[in-house]
XYZ file of C-alpha atoms in Angstrom:
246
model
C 0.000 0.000 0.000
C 1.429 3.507 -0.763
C 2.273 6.104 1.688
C -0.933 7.735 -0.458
C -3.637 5.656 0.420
C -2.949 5.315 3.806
C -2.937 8.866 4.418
C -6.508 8.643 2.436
C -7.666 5.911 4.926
C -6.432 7.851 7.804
C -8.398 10.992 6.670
C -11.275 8.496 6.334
C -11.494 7.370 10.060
C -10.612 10.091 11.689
C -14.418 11.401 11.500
C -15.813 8.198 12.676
C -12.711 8.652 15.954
C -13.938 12.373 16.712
C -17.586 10.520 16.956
C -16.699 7.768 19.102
C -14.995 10.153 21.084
C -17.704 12.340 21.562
C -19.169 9.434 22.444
C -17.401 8.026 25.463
C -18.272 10.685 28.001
C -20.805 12.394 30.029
C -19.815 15.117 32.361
C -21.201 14.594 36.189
C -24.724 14.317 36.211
C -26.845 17.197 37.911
C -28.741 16.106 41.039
C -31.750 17.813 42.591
C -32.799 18.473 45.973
C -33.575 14.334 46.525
C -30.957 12.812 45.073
C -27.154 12.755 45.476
C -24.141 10.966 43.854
C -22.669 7.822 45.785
C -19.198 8.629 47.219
C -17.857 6.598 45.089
C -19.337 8.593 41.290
C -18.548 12.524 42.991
C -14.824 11.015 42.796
C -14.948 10.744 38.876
C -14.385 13.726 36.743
C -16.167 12.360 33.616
C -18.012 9.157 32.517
C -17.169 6.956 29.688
C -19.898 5.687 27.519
C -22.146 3.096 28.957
C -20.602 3.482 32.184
C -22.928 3.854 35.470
C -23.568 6.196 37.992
C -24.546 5.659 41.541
C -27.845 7.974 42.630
C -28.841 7.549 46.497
C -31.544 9.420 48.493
C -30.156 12.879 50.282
C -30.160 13.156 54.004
C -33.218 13.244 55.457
C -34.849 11.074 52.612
C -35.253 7.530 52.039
C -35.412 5.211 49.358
C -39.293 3.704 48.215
C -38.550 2.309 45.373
C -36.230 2.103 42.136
C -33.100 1.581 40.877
C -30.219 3.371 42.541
C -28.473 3.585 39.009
C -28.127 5.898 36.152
C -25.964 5.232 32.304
C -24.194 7.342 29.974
C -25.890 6.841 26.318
C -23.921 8.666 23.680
C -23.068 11.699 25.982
C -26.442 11.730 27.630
C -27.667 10.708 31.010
C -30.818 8.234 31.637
C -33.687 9.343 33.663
C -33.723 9.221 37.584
C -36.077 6.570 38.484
C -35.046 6.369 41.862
C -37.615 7.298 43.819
C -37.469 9.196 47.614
C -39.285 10.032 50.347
C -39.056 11.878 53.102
C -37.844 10.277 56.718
C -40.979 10.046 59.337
C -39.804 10.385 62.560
C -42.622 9.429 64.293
C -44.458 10.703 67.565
C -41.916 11.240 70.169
C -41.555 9.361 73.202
C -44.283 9.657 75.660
C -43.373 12.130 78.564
C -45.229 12.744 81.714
C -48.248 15.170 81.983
C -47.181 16.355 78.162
C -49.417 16.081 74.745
C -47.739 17.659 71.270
C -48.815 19.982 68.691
C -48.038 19.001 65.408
C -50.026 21.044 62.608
C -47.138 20.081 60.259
C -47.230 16.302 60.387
C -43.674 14.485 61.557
C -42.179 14.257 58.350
C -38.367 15.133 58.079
C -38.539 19.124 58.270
C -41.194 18.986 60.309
C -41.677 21.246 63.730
C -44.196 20.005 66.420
C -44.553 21.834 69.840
C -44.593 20.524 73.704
C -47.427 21.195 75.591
C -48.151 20.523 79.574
C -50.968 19.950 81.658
C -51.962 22.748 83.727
C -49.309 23.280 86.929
C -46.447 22.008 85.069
C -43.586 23.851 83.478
C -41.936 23.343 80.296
C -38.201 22.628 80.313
C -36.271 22.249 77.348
C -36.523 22.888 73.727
C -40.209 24.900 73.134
C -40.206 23.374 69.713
C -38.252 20.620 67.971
C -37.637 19.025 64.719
C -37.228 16.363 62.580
C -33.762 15.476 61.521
C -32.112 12.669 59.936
C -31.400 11.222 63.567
C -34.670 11.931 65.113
C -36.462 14.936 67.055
C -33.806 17.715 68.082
C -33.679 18.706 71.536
C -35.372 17.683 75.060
C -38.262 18.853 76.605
C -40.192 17.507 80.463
C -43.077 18.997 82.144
C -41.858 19.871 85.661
C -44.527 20.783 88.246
C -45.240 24.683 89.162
C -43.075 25.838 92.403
C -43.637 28.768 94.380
C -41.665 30.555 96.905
C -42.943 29.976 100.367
C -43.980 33.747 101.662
C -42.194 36.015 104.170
C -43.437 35.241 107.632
C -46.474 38.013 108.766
C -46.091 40.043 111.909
C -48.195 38.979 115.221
C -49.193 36.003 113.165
C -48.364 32.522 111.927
C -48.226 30.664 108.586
C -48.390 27.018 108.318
C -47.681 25.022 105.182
C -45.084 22.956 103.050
C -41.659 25.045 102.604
C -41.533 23.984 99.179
C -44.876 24.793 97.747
C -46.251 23.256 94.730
C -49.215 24.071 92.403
C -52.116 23.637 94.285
C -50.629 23.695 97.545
C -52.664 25.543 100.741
C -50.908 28.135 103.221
C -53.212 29.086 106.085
C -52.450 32.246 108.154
C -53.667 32.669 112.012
C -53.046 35.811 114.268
C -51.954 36.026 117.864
C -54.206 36.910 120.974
C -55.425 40.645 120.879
C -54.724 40.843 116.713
C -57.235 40.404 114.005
C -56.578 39.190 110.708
C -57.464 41.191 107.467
C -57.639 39.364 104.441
C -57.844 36.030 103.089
C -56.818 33.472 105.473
C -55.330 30.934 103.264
C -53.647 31.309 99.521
C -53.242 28.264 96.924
C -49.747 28.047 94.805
C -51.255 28.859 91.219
C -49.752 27.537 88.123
C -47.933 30.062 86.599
C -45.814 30.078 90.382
C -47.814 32.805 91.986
C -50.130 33.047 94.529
C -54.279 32.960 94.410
C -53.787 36.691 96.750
C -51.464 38.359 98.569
C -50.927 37.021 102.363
C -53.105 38.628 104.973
C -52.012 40.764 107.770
C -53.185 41.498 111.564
C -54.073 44.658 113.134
C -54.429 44.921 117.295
C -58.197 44.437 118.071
C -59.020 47.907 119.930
C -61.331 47.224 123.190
C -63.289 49.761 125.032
C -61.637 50.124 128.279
C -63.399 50.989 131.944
C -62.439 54.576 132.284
C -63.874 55.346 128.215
C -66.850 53.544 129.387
C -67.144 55.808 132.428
C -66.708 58.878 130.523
C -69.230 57.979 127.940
C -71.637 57.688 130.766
C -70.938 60.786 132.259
C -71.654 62.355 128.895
C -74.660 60.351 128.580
C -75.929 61.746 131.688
C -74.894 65.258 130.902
C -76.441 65.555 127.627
C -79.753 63.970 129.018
C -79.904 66.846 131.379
C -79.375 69.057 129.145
C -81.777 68.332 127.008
C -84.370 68.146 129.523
C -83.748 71.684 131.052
C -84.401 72.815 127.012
C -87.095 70.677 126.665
C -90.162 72.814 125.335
C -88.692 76.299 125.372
C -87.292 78.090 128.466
C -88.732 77.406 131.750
C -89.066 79.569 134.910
C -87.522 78.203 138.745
C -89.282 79.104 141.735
C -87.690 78.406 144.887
C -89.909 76.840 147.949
C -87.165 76.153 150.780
C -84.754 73.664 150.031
C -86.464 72.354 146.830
C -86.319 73.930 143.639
C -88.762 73.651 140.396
C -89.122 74.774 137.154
C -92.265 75.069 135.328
C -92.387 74.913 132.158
């Protein structure tokens, strides 16, 4: 064969090489929010023809059903027909005196909110999510405290020193002191009390000498009146006794 012909042969082929070439690769196939690339097909730069990709579900997602592959055909990826959805975490764990809102389902995403009964405090997370490993966070209903009250003057107070929602302190007073107000408050839920604590005032008593003088007014305005009872009267004098006539 001359040096002719196989140059002739060579300019022959070479359009059928730039095809194949053209060919043999796909560049890194574009995944959406559901899908990612195994470890193992992020490595590669490029694909050859007929070669496979490895598709997975993204965090928080999980595989239904599908094949978990994808091939290069003449420069051009196949369809995604893996198919995702989303993680359910579930209700959470039961807790004491707690119930959840969850308007949003439990879906991965999701948000639901602790609630407790009445008299209980929240502690923890006031909302919490679904992640890939679960709900975030903590949360426990703790029952309502409150602080026991300052001691009264001339009086007592009897109750628990660590008062809890619901919980009764009664008040009394000493001998000679009245109490004003109420004479027992309730721990409420929210920590504070159902009223403030009562107080107690000296009882006043009427004593022998006011009741003496009260008299002696009594009398004197009695008199009094009489002697200007009916208008002005006249006194004759008969001896020792005296009258007025009126």
């Amino acid at each position: 064969m001359t040096m002719t012909s196989v140059k002739a042969w060579s300019l022959l082929l070479l359009p059928f090489s730039l095809v194949s070439m053209g060919k043999a690769e796909c560049p890194v196939p574009p995944m959406n929010g559901k899908f990612v690339l195994s470890l193992e097909s992020i490595l590669k730069n490029s694909f050859a023809d007929d070669s496979e990709a490895l598709v997975e579900c993204a965090k928080g997602y999980e595989r239904a059903k599908g094949p978990t592959s994808i091939t290069c055909v003449n420069g051009v990826w196949s369809e995604v027909k893996l198919i995702c959805k989303k993680v359910d975490c579930g209700q959470p764990k039961p807790s004491p005196h707690m119930t959840y809102s969850s308007p949003d389902g439990t879906l991965f995403g999701a948000y639901i909110q602790p609630i407790c009964e009445t008299g209980y405090d929240l502690e923890g997370s006031s909302f919490r999510q679904c992640l890939v490993s679960g709900w975030s966070g903590k949360a426990e209903c703790i029952l309502s405290e409150c602080v026991f009250p300052d001691p009264i003057e001339h009086g007592e107070r009897v109750g628990p020193k660590n008062p809890v929602f619901n919980d009764v302190i009664t008040y009394s007073c000493n001998d000679n002191y009245t109490l004003v107000g109420n004479s027992s408050i309730t721990c409420g839920e929210y920590g504070e009390y159902s009223s403030p604590p009562p107080i107690c005032i000296v009882m006043i008593t009427q004593t022998k000498a006011s009741t003496t003088t009260n008299k002696a007014t009594t009398t004197d305005t009695t008199t009094a009146s009489n002697f200007s009872h009916g208008g002005i009267g006249e006194k004759l004098t008969n001896g020792s006794s005296s009258e007025f006539i009126l």
